[in-house]
XYZ file of C-alpha atoms in Angstrom:
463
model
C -5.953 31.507 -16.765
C -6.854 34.845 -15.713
C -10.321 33.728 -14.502
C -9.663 30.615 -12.914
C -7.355 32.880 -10.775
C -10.430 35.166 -10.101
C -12.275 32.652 -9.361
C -9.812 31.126 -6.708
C -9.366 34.423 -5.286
C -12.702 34.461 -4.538
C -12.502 30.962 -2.536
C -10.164 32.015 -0.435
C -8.739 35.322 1.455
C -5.991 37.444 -0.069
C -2.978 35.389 2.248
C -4.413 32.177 0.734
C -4.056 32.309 -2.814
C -0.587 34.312 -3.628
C 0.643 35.321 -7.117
C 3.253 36.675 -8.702
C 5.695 38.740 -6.353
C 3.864 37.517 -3.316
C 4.747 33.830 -4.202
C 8.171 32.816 -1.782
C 10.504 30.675 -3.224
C 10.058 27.915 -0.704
C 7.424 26.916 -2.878
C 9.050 26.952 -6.017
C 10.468 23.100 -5.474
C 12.093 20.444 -3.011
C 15.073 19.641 -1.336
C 16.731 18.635 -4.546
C 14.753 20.493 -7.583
C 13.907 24.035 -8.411
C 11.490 25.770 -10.457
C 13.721 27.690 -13.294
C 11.997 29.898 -15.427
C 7.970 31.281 -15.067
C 6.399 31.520 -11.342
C 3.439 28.810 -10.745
C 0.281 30.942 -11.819
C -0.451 31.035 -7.873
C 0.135 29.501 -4.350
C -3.002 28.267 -2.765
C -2.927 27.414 0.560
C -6.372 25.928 1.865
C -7.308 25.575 5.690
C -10.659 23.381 4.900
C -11.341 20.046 3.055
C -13.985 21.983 1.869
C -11.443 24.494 0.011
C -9.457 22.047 -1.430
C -12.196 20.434 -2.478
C -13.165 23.708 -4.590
C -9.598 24.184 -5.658
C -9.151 20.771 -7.095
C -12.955 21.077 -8.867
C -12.171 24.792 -10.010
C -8.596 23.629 -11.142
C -9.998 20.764 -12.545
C -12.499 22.740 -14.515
C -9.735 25.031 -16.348
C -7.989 21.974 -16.887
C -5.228 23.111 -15.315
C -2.793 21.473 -13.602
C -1.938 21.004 -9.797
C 1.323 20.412 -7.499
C 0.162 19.668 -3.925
C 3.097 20.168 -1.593
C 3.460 19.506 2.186
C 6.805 20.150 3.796
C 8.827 20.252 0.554
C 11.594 18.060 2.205
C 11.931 15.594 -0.406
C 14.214 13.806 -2.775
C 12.990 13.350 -6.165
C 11.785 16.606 -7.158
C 8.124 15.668 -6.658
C 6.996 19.411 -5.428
C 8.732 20.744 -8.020
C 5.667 22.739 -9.632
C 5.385 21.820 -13.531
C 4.320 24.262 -16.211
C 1.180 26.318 -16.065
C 0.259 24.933 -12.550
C -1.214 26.126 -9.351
C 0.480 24.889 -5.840
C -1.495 23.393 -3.627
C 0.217 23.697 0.179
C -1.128 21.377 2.987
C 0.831 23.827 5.783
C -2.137 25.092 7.089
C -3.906 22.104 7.530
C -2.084 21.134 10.249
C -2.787 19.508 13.976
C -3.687 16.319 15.606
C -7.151 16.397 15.576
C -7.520 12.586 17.868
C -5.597 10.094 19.465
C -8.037 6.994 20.463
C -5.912 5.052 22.971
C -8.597 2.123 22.950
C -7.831 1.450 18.912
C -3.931 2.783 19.401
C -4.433 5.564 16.456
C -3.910 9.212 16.165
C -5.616 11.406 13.576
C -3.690 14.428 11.970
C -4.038 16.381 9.367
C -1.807 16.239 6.161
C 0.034 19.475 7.257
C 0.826 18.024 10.629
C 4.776 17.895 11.206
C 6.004 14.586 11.635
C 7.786 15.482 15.043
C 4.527 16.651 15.943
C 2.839 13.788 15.530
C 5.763 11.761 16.919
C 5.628 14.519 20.254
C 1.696 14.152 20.449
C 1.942 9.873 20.332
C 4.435 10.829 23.471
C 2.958 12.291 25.150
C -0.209 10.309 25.166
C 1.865 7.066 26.459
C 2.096 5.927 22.637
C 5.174 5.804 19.961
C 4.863 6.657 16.213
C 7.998 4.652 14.774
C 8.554 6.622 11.682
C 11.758 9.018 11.644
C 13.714 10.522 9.362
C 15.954 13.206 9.323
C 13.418 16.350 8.277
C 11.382 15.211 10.779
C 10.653 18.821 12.150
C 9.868 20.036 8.373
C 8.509 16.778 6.335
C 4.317 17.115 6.739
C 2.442 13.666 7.529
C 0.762 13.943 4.012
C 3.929 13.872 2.457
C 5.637 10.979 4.218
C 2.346 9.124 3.261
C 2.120 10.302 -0.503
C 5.672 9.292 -0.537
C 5.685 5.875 1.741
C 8.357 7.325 3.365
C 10.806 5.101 5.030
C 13.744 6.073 7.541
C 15.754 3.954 9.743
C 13.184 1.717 11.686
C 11.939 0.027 8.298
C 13.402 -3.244 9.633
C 11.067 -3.377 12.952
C 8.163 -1.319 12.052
C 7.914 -1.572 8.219
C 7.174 2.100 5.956
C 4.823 4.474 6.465
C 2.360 2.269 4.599
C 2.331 -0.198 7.397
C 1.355 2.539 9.428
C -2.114 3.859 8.202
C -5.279 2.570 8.643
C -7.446 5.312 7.088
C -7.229 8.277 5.111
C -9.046 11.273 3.949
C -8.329 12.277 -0.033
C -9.900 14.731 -2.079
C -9.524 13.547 -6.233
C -9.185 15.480 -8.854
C -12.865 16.894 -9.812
C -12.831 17.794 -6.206
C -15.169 14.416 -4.655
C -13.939 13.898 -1.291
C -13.336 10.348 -0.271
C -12.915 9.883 3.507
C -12.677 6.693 5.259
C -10.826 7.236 8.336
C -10.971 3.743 8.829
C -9.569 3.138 12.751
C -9.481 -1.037 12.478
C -6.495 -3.454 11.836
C -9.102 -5.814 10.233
C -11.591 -4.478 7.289
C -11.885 -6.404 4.381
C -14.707 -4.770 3.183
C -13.961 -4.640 -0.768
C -10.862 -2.599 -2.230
C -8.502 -1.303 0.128
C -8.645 2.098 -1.106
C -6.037 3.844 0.175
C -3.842 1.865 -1.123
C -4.206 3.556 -4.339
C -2.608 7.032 -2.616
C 0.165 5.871 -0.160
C 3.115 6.402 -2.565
C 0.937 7.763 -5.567
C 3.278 11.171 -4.771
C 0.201 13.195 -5.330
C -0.709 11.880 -8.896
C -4.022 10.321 -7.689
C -5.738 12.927 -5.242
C -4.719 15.268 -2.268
C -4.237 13.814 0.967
C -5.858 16.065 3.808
C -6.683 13.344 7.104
C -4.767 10.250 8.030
C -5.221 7.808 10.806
C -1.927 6.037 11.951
C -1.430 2.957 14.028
C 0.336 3.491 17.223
C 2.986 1.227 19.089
C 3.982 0.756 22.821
C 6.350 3.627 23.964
C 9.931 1.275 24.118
C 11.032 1.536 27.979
C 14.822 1.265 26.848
C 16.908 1.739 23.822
C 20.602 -0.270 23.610
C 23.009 0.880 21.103
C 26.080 -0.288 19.597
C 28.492 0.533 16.624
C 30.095 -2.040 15.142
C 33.064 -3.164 12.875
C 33.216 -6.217 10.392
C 35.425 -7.392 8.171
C 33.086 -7.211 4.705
C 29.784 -7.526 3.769
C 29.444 -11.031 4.105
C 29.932 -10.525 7.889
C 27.566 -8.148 7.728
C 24.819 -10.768 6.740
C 25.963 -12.555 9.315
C 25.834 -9.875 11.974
C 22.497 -9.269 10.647
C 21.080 -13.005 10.440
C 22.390 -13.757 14.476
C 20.820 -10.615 15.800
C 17.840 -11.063 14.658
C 17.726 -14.440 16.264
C 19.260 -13.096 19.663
C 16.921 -10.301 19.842
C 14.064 -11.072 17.586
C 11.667 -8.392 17.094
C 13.914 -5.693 19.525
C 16.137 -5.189 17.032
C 15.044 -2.079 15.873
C 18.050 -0.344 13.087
C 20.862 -1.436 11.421
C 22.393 0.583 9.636
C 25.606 -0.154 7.370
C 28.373 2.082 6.161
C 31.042 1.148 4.379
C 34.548 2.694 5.100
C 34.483 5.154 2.257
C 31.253 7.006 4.181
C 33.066 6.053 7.700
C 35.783 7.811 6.918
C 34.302 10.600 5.149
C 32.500 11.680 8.307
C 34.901 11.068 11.171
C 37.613 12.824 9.176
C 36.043 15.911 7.743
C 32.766 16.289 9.796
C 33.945 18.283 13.411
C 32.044 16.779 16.080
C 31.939 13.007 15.308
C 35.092 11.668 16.177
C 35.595 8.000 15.042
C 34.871 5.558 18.081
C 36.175 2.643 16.507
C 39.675 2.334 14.058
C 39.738 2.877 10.302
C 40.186 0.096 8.234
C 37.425 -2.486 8.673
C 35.632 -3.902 5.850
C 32.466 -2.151 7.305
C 30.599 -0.703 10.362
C 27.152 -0.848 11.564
C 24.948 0.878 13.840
C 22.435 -1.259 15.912
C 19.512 -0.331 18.062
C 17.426 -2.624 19.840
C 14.573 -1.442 22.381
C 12.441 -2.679 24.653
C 9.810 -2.705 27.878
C 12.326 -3.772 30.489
C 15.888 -2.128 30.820
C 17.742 -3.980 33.248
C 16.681 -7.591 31.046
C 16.986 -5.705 27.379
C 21.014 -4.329 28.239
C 21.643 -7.730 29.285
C 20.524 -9.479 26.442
C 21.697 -6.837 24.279
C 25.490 -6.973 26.059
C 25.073 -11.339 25.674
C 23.845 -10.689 22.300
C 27.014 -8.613 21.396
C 29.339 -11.160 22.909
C 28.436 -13.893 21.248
C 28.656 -12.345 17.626
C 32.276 -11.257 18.892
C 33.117 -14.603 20.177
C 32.088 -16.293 17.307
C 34.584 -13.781 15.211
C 31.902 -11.950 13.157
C 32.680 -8.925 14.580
C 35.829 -7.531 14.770
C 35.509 -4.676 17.349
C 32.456 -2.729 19.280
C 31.109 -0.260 21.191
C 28.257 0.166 22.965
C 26.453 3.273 24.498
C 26.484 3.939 28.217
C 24.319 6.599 28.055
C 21.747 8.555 25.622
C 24.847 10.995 24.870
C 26.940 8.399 23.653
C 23.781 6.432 21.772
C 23.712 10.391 20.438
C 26.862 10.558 19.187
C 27.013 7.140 17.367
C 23.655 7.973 15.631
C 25.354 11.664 14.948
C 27.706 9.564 12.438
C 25.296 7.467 10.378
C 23.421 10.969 10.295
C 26.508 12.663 9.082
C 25.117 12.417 5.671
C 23.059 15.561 6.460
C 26.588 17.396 6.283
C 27.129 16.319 2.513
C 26.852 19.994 1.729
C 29.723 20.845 3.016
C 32.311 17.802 2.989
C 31.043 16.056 -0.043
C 29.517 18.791 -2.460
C 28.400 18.635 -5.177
C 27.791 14.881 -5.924
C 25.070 12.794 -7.633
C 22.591 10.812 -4.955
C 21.168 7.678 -5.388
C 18.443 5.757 -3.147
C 18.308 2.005 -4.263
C 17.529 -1.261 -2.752
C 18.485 -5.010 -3.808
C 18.227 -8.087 -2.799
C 20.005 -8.001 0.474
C 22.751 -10.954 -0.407
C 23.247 -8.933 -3.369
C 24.595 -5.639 -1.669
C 28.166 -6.082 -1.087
C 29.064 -7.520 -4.455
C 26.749 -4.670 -6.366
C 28.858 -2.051 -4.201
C 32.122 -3.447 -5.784
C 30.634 -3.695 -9.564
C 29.312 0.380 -8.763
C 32.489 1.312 -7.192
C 34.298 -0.775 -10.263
C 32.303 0.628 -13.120
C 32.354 4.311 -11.973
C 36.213 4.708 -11.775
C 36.636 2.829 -14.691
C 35.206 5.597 -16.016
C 36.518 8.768 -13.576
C 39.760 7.253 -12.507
C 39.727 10.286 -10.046
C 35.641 9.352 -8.430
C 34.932 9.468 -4.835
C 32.006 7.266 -3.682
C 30.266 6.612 -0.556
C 27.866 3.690 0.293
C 25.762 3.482 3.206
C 21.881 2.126 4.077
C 19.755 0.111 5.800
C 20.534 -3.215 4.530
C 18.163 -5.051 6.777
C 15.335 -3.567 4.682
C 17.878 -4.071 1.449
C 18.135 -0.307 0.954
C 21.155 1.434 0.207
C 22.262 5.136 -0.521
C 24.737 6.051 -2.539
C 26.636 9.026 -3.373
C 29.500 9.612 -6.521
C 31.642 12.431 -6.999
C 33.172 12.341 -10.413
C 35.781 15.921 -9.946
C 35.346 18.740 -8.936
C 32.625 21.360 -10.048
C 29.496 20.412 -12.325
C 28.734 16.713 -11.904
C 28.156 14.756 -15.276
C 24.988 13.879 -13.934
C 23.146 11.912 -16.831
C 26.451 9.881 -17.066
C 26.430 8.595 -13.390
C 22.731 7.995 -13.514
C 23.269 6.094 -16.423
C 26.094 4.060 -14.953
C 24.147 3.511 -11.569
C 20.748 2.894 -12.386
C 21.631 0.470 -15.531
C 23.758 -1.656 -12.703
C 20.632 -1.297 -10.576
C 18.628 -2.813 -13.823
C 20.940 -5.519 -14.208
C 20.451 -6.545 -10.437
C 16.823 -6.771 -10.705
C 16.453 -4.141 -7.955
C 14.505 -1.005 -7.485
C 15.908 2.849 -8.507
C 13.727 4.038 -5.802
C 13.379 2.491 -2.382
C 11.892 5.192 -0.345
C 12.185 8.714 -2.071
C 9.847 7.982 -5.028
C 10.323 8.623 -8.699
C 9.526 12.553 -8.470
C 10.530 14.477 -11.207
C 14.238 12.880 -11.540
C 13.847 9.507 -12.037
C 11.033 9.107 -14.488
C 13.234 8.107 -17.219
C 14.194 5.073 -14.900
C 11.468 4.082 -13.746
C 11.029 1.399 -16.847
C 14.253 0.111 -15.327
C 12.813 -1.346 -12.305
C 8.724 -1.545 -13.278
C 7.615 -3.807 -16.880
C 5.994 -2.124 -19.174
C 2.918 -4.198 -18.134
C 3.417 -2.773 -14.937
C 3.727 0.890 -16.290
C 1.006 0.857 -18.746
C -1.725 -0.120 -15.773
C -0.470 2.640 -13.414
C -1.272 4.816 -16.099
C -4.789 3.395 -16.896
C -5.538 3.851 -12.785
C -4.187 7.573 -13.511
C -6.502 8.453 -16.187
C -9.272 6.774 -14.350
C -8.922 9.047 -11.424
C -7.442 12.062 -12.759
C -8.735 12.000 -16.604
C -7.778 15.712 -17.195
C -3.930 14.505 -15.972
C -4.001 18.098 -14.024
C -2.648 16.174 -10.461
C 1.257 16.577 -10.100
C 1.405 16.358 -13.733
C 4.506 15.007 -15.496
C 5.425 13.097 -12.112
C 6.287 9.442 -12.064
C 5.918 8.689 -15.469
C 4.903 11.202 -18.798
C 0.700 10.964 -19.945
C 0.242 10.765 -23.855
C-alpha cells in the first residue's frame, strides 16, 4: 500500500493526494452513509484526464480499489468509500468547457455543479431541464453516474435522455472519449450507455455533452386538491390532454406529507384545507404567456367542472409559484420535523400507486401500531418516496426495509427509481432485477473492471 501511495504522490502535488489527518470528512461518505472505522488510504483529487487516467492505471496496478465521488449529495451510500480504497474526487474538474448553440449542447466537466450548468444554458438563451434539490452541490458526473431524476422526469425524461456524449476513463486507466454532439448516431454500440447509472462501477466519468432545450417564456402553477388517488389519475390523464407536452411536474402528496409540512414546517402555510384525499402540484410552461395562462386557467376549469378536483390555487406571481413549490420541497426539512425515519425511493406501475400506499401504510402499523408515514412523488413518472417512522429514537431499520421493499417485490416494481442501489440497497436489488438480469451485469463488470477495484462492493457483491 505504502508504495502505491508513493507512487501517487508523485502524480500529483501535495494538495492533491491527502492522507491520513489531512483527509476531511466530507469525503468519508454521502448524504445518507458514513465511513465508520479506518480512513480511505488517501484522497486524490485530479485536475487532468490525464491524472485520472494514471490514478485509475496505478490503482489498478496495486489492485486496489477505487470510490470516485463528485458532489457527495446522494442517497444510497454510493460514495461511501469501501475498505482499503483510494477516493477519487471529480471537484476540481470542474467548468463548462462549450456550449454549441447550432447542435443545442453544452460540454462540462464531471465536477461541474449542476446549477452551474443550469446558469451557463441561461445564460446562453438555452435551458438544461434537470433539477433537483442539491442542485448547487450534486456534480454533473454524478447526476449522470446516477441517472438522476428530479421533478421534470414527466416532460423531459432523466438525465439519460439528456446526454449525447461522454468522456470515461476505465479501470486500467484507457480513456474512452466520444463526445458525441448528434441526436442521430447509430454507429455500432451506444457506449455510454454502459456508464449512465453504472454509479461508478464501470469507469470514471470526466466530460459530458448534454442536449439543450428552448428557455420556457412562462411557467403556470397550481396546487391542487382531490379526493383519492383515483382522481389523481384522472387529474393526471386530462392534463396531459389539455396541455400536452407543457405540462411540465406533477407532483403528488398525500395528506399525511401535506400535513406534516404545513403544520410543523414555519414558513409554508397550507393554501388549501386539510382533509382531501390528496394534493398535487402542477407546472406547465411555455413560449407565449398571455396564450399558456389562458390555457392553463381553461385547463384548470374544466378538471374542476367536471368534479375531479375538489379545490385549487393557482400562482399569480413567481412568489406565490415559490411558495407552493416551497411545500412539495418541504421534504428537505425532514431533519428536523420528521427525524429519524427510514427513506424509501420506489416506483410502480402508476395505476398501482394508491392501492400499494394503503397495503404499505396497512402492513407497517400492523406491525408499529404507533408508525408515522408519509407518501409523496412524482406519479406521472410512477415514482414515489416514502418515509416511516416506527417510535421514537433508533429506527428498526432492516425491519421496515423488509416490510417495504418485499411489498415493492410483490408489485413488480422497482426499489430504486432514481437514487440507485449504492451501498444500501444491494441486498434488494434481486427484488426488482432476475437473476438472469443480475448475473449479466456482473459479466459486463468483470469485463471492464476485471480486478473489481471500481466502487467496489456497490450495486451488487463480486465472487
Amino acid at each position: 500500500m505504502d508504495s502505491l501511495i508513493h507512487r501517487l504522490q508523485a502524480l500529483l502535488r501535495a494538495d492533491q493526494c491527502l492522507v491520513g489527518l489531512d483527509i476531511e470528512p466530507r469525503y468519508l461518505g454521502d448524504t445518507m452513509e458514513k465511513l465508520s472505522g479506518a480512513l480511505p488510504l488517501a484522497v486524490v483529487r485530479p485536475e487532468s484526464v490525464a491524472q485520472v487516467s494514471a490514478i485509475l492505471r496505478s490503482c489498478n496496478d496495486a489492485g486496489v480499489g477505487v470510490v470516485p465521488q463528485g458532489g457527495a449529495t446522494g442517497l444510497a451510500g454510493g460514495a461511501t468509500p469501501a475498505g482499503d480504497c483510494i477516493v477519487l474526487s471529480l471537484e476540481r474538474m470542474r467548468g463548462v468547457e462549450e456550449i454549441d448553440p447550432a447542435a443545442r449542447t453544452l460540454t462540462a466537466w464531471a465536477g461541474t455543479p449542476l446549477q452551474a450548468v443550469q446558469e451557463a444554458a441561461w445564460d446562453a438563451g438555452f435551458f438544461y431541464p434537470v433539477d433537483i434539490g442539491g442542485r448547487g452541490s450534486c456534480q454533473i458526473g454524478g447526476n449522470v453516474a446516477t441517472n438522476a431524476g428530479g421533478n421534470r422526469v414527466i416532460r423531459y425524461g432523466m438525465t439519460r435522455d439528456q446526454v449525447l456524449g461522454l468522456e470515461v476513463v476505465l479501470a486500467d486507466g484507457t480513456v474512452l472519449t466520444s463526445l458525441n454532439k448528434m441526436m442521430k448516431n447509430n454507429a455500432g454500440y451506444d457506449l455510454k450507455q454502459h456508464f449512465i447509472g453504472s454509479e461508478g462501477t464501470l469507469g470514471v466519468i470526466t466530460r459530458v455533452v448534454l442536449r439543450l432545450q428552448p428557455q420556457p417564456r412562462s411557467t403556470c402553477t397550481a396546487l391542487c386538491a382531490v379526493s383519492g388517488y383515483e382522481d389523481v389519475l384522472r387529474l393526471l390523464q386530462a392534463l396531459q390532454g389539455s396541455l400536452g407536452n407543457a405540462l411540465s411536474a406533477f407532483e403528488v402528496m398525500w395528506p399525511d406529507f401535506y400535513e406534516l409540512i404545513t403544520t410543523r414546517v414555519p414558513g409554508r402555510p397550507a393554501p388549501l384545507a386539510q382533509g382531501h384525499g390528496a394534493y398535487v402540484l402542477i407546472e406547465a410552461s411555455g413560449s407565449d404567456a398571455a396564450r399558456d395562462q389562458a390555457l392553463f386557467q381553461a385547463a384548470l376549469e374544466g378538471v374542476l367542472e367536471q368534479g375531479i378536483v375538489e379545490d385549487a390555487v393557482i400562482a399569480q406571481s413567481q412568489a406565490e409559484a415559490r411558495r407552493l413549490w416551497a411545500i412539495r420541497d418541504g421534504s428537505g426539512e425532514f431533519r428536523s420535523v420528521f427525524w429519524p425515519h427510514v427513506g424509501f425511493d420506489v416506483s410502480l406501475p402508476a395505476g398501482d400507486i394508491g392501492r400499494f400506499v394503503a397495503a404499505c401504510t396497512d402492513a407497517v402499523r400492523r406491525r408499529w401500531p404507533e408508525a408515522k408515514t408519509v407518501f409523496f412523488g412524482h406519479v406521472g413518472d410512477s415514482n414515489i418516496h416514502i418515509g416511516v417512522k416506527a417510535g421514537e429514537g433508533d429506527q428498526p431499520t432492516d425491519d421496515i426495509d423488509a416490510i417495504v421493499y418485499g411489498l415493492v417485490r410483490d408489485w413488480a416494481g422497482s426499489v430504486s427509481a432514481e437514487h440507485g442501489i449504492g451501498l444500501l440497497k444491494r441486498h434488494y436489488l434481486r427484488y426488482s432485477r432476475s437473476e438472469e438480469e443480475i448475473a449479466l451485469m456482473k459479466r459486463i463488470k468483470r469485463t471492464l473492471d476485471p480486478r473489481n477495484i471500481l466502487n467496489p462492493a456497490k450495486i451488487f457483491e463480486m465472487q
